PDB file of C-alpha atoms in Angstrom:
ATOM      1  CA  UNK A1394      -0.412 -21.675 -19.325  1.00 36.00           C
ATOM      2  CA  UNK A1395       0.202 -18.388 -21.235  1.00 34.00           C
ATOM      3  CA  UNK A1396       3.074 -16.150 -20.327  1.00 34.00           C
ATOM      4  CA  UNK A1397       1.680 -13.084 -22.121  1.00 36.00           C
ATOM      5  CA  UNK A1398       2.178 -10.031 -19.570  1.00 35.00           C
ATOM      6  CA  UNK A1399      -1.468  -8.422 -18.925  1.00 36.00           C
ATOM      7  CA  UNK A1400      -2.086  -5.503 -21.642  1.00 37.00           C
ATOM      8  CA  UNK A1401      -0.188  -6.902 -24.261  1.00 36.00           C
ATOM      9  CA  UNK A1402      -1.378  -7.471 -27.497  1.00 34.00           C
ATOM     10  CA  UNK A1403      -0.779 -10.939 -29.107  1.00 30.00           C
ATOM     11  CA  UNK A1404      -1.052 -10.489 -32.150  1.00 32.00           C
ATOM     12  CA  UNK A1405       0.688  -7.361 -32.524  1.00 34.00           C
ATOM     13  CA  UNK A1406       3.497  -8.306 -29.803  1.00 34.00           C
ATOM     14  CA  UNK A1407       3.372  -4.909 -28.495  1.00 32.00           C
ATOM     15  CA  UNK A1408       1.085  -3.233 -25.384  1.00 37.00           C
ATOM     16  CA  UNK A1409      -1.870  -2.568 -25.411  1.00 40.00           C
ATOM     17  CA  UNK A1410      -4.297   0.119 -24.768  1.00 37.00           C
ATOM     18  CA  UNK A1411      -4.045   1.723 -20.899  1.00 38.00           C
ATOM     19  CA  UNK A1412      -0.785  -1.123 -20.411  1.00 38.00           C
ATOM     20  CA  UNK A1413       2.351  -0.353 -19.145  1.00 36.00           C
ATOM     21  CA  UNK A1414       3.032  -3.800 -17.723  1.00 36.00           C
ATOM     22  CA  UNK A1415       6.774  -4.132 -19.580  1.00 34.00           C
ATOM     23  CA  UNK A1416       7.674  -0.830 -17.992  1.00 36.00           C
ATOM     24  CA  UNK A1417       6.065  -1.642 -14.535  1.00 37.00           C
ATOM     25  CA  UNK A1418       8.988  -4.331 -14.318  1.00 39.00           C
ATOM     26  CA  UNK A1419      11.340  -1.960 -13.964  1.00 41.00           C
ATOM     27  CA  UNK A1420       9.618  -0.086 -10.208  1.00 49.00           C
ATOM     28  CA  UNK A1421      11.221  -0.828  -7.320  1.00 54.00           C
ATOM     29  CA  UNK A1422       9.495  -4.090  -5.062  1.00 54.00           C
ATOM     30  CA  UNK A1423       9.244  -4.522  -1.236  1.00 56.00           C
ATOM     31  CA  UNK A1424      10.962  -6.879  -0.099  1.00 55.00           C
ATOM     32  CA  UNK A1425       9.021  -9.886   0.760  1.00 53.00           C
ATOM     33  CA  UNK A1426      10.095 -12.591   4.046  1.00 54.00           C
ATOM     34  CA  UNK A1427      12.965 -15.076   3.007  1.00 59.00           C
ATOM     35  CA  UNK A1428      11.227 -18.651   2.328  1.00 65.00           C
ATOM     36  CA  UNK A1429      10.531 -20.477   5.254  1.00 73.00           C
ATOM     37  CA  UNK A1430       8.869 -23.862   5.796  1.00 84.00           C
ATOM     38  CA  UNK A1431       4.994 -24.424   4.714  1.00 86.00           C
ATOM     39  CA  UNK A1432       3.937 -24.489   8.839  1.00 87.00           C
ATOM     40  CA  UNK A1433       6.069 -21.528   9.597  1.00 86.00           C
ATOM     41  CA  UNK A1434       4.650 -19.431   7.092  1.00 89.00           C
ATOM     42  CA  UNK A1435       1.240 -20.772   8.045  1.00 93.00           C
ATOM     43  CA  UNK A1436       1.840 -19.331  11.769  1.00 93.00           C
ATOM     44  CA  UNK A1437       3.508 -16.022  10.003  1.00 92.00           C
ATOM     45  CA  UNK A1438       0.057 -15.556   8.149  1.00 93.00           C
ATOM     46  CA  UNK A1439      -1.436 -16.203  11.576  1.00 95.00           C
ATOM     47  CA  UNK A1440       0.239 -13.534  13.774  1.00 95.00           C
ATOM     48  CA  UNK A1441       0.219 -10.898  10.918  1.00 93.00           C
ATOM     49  CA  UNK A1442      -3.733 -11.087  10.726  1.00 93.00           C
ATOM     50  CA  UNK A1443      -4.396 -11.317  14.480  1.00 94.00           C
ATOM     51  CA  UNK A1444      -2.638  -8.068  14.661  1.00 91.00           C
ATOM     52  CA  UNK A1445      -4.003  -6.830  11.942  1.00 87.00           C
ATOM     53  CA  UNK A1446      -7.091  -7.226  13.300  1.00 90.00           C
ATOM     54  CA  UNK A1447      -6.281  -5.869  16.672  1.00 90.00           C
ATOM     55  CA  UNK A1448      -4.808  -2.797  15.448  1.00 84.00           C
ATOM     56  CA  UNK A1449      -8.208  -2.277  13.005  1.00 79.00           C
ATOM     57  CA  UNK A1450     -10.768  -3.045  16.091  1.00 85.00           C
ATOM     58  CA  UNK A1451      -8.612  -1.195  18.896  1.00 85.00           C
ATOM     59  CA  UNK A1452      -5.530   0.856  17.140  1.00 79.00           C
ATOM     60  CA  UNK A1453      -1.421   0.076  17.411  1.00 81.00           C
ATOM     61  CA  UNK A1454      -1.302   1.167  21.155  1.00 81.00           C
ATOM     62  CA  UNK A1455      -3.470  -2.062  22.104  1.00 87.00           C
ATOM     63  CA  UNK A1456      -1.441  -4.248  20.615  1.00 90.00           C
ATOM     64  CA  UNK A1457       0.653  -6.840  22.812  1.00 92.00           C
ATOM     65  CA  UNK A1458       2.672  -9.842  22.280  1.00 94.00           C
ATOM     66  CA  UNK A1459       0.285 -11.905  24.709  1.00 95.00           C
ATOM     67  CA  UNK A1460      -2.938 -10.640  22.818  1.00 95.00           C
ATOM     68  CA  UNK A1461      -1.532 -11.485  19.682  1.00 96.00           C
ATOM     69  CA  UNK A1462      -0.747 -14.504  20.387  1.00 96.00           C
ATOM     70  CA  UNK A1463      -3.794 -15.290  21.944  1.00 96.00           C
ATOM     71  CA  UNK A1464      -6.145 -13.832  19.067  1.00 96.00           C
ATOM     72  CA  UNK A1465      -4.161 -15.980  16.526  1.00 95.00           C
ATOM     73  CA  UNK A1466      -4.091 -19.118  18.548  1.00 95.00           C
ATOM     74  CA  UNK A1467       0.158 -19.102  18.363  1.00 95.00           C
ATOM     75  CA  UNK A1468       2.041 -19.476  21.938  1.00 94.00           C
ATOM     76  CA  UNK A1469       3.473 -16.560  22.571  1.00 95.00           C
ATOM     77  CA  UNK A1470       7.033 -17.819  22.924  1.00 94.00           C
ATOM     78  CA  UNK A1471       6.182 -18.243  18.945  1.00 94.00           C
ATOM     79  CA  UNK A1472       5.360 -15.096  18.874  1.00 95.00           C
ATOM     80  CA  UNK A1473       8.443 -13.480  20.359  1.00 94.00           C
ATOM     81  CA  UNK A1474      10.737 -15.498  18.749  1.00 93.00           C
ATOM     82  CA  UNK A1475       9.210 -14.785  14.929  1.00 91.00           C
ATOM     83  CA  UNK A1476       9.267 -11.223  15.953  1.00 89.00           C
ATOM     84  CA  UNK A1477      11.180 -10.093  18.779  1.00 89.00           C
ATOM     85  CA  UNK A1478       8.847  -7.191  20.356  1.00 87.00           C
ATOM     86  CA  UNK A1479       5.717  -5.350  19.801  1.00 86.00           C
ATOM     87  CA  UNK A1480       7.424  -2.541  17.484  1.00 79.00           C
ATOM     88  CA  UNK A1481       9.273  -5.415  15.127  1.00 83.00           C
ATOM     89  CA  UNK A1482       5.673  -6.755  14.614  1.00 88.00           C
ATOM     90  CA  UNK A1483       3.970  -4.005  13.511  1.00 83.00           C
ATOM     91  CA  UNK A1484       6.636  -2.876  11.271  1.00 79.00           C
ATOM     92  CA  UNK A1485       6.327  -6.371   9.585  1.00 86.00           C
ATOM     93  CA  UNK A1486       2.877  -6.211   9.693  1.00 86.00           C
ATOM     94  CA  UNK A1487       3.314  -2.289   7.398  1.00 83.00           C
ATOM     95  CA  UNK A1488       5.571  -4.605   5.425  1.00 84.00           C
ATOM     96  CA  UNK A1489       3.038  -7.143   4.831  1.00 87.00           C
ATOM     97  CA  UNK A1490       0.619  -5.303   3.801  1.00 86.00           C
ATOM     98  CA  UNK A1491       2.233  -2.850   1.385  1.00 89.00           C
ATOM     99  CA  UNK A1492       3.331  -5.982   0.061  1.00 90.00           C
ATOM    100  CA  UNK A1493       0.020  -6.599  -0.562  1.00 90.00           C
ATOM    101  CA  UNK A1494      -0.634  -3.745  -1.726  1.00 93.00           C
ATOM    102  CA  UNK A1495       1.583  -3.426  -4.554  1.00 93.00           C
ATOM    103  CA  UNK A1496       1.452  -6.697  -5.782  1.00 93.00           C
ATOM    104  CA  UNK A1497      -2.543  -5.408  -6.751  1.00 95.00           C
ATOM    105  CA  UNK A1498      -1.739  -2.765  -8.508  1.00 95.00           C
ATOM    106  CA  UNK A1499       1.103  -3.962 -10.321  1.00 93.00           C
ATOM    107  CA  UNK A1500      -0.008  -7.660 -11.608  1.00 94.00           C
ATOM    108  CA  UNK A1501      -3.622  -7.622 -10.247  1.00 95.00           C
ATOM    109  CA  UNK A1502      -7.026  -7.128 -12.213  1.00 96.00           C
ATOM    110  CA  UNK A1503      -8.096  -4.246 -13.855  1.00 96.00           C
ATOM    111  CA  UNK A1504      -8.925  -1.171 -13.385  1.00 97.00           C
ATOM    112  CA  UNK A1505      -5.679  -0.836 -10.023  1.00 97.00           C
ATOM    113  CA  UNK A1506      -3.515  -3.791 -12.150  1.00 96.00           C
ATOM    114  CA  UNK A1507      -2.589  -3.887 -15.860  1.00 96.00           C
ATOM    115  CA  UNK A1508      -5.039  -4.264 -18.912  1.00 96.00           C
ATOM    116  CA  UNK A1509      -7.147  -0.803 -18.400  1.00 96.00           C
ATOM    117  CA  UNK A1510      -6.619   2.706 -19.653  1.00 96.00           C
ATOM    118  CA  UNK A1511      -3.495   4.589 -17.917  1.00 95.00           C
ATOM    119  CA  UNK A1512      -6.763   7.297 -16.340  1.00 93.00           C
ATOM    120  CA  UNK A1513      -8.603   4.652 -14.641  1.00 95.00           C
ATOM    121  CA  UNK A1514      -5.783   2.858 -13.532  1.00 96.00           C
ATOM    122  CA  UNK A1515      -4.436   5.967 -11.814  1.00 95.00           C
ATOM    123  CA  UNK A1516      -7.973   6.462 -10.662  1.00 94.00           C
ATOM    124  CA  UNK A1517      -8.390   3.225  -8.766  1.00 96.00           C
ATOM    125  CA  UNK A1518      -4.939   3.617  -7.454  1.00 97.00           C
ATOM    126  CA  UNK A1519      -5.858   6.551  -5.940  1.00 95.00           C
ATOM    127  CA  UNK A1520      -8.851   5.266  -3.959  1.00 95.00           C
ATOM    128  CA  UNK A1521      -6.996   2.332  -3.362  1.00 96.00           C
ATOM    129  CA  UNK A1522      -4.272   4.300  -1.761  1.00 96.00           C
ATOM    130  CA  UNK A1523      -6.726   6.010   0.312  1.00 95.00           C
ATOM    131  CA  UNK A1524      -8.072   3.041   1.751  1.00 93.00           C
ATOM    132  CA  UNK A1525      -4.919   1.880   2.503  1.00 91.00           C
ATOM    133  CA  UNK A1526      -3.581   4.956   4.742  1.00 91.00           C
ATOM    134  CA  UNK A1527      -6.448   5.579   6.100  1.00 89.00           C
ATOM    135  CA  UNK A1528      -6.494   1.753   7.371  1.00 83.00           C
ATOM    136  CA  UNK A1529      -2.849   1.789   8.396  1.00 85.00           C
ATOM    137  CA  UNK A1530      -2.626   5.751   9.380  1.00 85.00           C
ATOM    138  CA  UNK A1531      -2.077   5.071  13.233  1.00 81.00           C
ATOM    139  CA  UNK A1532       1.242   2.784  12.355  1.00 83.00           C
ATOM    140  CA  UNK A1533       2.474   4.839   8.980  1.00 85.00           C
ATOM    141  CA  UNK A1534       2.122   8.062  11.382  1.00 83.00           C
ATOM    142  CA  UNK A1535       4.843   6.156  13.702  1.00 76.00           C
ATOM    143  CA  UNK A1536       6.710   5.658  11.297  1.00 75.00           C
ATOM    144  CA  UNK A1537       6.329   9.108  10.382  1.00 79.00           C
ATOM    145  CA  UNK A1538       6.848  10.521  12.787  1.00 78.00           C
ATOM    146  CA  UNK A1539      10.299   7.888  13.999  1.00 70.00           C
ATOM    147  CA  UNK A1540      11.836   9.384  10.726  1.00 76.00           C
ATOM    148  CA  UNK A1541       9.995  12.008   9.100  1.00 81.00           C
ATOM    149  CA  UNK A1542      11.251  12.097   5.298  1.00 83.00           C
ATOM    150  CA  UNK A1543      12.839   8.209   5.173  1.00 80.00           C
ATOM    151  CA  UNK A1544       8.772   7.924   2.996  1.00 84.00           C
ATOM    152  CA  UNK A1545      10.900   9.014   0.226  1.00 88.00           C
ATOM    153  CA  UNK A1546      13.534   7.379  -0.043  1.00 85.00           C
ATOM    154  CA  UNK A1547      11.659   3.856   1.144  1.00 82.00           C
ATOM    155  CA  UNK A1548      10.846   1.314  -1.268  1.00 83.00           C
ATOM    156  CA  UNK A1549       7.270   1.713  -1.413  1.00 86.00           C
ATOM    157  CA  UNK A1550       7.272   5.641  -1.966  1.00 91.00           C
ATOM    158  CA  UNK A1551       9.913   4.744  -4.890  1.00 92.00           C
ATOM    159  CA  UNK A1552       7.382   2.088  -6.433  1.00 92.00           C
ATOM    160  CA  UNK A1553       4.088   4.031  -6.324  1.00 94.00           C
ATOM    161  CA  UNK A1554       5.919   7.125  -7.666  1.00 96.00           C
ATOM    162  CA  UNK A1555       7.395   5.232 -10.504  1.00 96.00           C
ATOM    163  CA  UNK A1556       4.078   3.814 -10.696  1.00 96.00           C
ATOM    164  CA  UNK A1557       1.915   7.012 -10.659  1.00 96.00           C
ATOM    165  CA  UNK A1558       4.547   8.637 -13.285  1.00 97.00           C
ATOM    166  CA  UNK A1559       4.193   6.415 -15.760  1.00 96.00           C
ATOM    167  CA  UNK A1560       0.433   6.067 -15.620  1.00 96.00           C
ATOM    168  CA  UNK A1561       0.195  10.464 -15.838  1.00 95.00           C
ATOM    169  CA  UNK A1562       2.898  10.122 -18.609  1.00 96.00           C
ATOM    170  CA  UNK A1563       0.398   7.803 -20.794  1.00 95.00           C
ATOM    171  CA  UNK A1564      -2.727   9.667 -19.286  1.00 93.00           C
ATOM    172  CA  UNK A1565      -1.499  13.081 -19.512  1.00 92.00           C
ATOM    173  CA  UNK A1566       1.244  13.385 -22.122  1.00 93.00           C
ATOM    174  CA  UNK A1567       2.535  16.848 -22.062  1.00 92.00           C
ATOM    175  CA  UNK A1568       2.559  16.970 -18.103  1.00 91.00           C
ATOM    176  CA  UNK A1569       5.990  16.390 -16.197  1.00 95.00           C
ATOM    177  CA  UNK A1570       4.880  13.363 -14.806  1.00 95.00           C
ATOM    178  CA  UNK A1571       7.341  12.549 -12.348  1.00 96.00           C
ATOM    179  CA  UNK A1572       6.897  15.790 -10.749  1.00 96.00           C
ATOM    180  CA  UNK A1573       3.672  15.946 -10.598  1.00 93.00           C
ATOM    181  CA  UNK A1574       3.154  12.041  -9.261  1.00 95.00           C
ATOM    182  CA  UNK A1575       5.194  13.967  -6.354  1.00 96.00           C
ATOM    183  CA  UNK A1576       2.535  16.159  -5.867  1.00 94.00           C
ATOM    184  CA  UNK A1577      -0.033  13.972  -6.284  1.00 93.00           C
ATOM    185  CA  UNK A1578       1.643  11.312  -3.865  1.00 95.00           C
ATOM    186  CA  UNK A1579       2.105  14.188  -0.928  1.00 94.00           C
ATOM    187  CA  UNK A1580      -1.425  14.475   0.152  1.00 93.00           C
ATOM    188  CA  UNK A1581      -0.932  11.113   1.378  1.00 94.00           C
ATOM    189  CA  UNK A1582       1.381  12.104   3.795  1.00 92.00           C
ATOM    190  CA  UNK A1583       0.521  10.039   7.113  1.00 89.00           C
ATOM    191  CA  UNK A1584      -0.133  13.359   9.214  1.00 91.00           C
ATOM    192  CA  UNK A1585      -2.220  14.846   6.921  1.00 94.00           C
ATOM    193  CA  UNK A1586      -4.713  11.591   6.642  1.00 92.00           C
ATOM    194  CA  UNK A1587      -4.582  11.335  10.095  1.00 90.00           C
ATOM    195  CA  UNK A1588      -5.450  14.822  10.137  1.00 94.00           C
ATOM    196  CA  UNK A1589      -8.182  15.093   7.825  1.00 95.00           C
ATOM    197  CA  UNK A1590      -9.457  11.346   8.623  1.00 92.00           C
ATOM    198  CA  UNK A1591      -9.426  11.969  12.805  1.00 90.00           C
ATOM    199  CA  UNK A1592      -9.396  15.595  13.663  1.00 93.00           C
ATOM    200  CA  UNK A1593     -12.348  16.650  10.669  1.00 95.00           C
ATOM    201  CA  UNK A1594     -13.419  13.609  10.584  1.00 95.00           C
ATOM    202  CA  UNK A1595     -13.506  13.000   6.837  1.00 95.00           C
ATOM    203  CA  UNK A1596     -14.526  10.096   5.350  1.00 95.00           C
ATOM    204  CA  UNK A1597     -12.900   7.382   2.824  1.00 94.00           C
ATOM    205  CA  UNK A1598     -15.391   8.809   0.183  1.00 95.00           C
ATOM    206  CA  UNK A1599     -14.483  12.122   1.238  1.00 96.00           C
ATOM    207  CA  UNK A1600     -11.169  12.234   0.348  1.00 95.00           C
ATOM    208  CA  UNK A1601     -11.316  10.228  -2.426  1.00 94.00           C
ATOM    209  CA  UNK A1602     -13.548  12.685  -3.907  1.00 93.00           C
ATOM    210  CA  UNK A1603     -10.824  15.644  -2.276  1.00 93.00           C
ATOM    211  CA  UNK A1604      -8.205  13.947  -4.415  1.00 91.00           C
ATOM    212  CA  UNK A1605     -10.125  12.953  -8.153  1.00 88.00           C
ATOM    213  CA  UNK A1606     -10.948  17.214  -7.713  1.00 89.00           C
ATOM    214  CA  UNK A1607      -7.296  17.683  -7.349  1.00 85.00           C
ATOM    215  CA  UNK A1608      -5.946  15.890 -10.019  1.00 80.00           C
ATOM    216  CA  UNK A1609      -9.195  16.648 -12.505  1.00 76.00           C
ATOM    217  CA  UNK A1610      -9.750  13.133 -13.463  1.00 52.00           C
ATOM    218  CA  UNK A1611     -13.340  14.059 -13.052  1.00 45.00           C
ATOM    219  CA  UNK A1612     -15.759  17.520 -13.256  1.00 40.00           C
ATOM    220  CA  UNK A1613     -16.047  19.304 -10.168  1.00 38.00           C
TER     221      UNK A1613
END
């Protein structure tokens, strides 16, 4: 099995074109659940995607310990003991899935993971990211709204904006790319997608289109 990192060149021993894969191991990671036992982890997967599913179909505020457990087929005693109330589960549930989230665009395929140009990259990031918040807005707004600026100073707002600054500082040389991946990174504010998403009742394609305008990755 090869241990080359994605956009690296072989021969040449050095990156490639659009990589940035030896600097993308220095970003911040979320952390991920200690290791558990294969059936435990089996029922974690469980639980996490029955809510998941529940908070997709019906939003946050229909989710209960007793649903849960009943859409994912886990007693509920199971349920409460893995994760104590309704609020610890959806918190690990935000976990989970920005855990999934960043594990795409940092060692996933191309164009959101390594081995394409810096521009698409940040491209598919972007609509990625939009997907994303839009998907989770309800619970990110929560959390939001619990603690309004902890988003920068968590984890995941220190990955993607190590992320996004290296991918403008290849794309866009002579920009200062770690304050503008600030700037870029703000319209993604939970409010402001709920916002736009709810209340004018934009769509994915909307704002993804909002945001490429914004940053001039493409014509008007």
């Amino acid at each position: 099995m090869s241990t080359r990192k994605p956009g690296t060149d072989e021969a040449a021993g050095r990156p490639g074109p659009g990589a940035s894969a030896p600097l993308l191991n220095l970003l911040p990671t979320v952390g991920g659940p200690a290791p558990e036992r294969a059936d435990a982890a089996r029922n974690r997967r469980k639980i996490l995607d029955a809510a998941a599913r529940i908070v997709a179909e019906q939003g946050p505020e229909a989710v209960t310990m007793n649903q849960v457990a009943h859409a994912s087929g886990i007693g509920v005693g199971t349920v409460y003991r893995r994760f104590g109330d309704v609020s610890q589960l959806l918190w690990a549930l935000l976990d989970d899935r920005e855990r999934q989230f960043q594990e795409a665009y940092l060692g996933g395929p191309p164009p959101l993971g390594p081995g394409a140009p810096a521009a698409e990259r940040l491209d598919a990031f972007l609509d990625a990211l939009v997907d994303r918040v839009v998907e989770q807005r309800a619970i990110l707004l929560a959390a939001q709204t619990a603690a309004p600026v902890a988003r920068y100073t968590s984890g995941a707002y220190l990955a993607m904006h190590a992320h996004v600054t290296l991918l403008l500082a290849e794309a866009r040389p002579a920009a200062n790319a770690a304050l503008v991946a600030h700037l870029l990174l703000a319209p993604f504010s939970p409010s402001l997608m709920h916002h736009l998403s709810e209340e004018q009742r934009l769509s994915a394609a909307e704002l993804k289109a909002g945001i490429r305008q914004l940053l001039g990755l493409h014509a008007s």
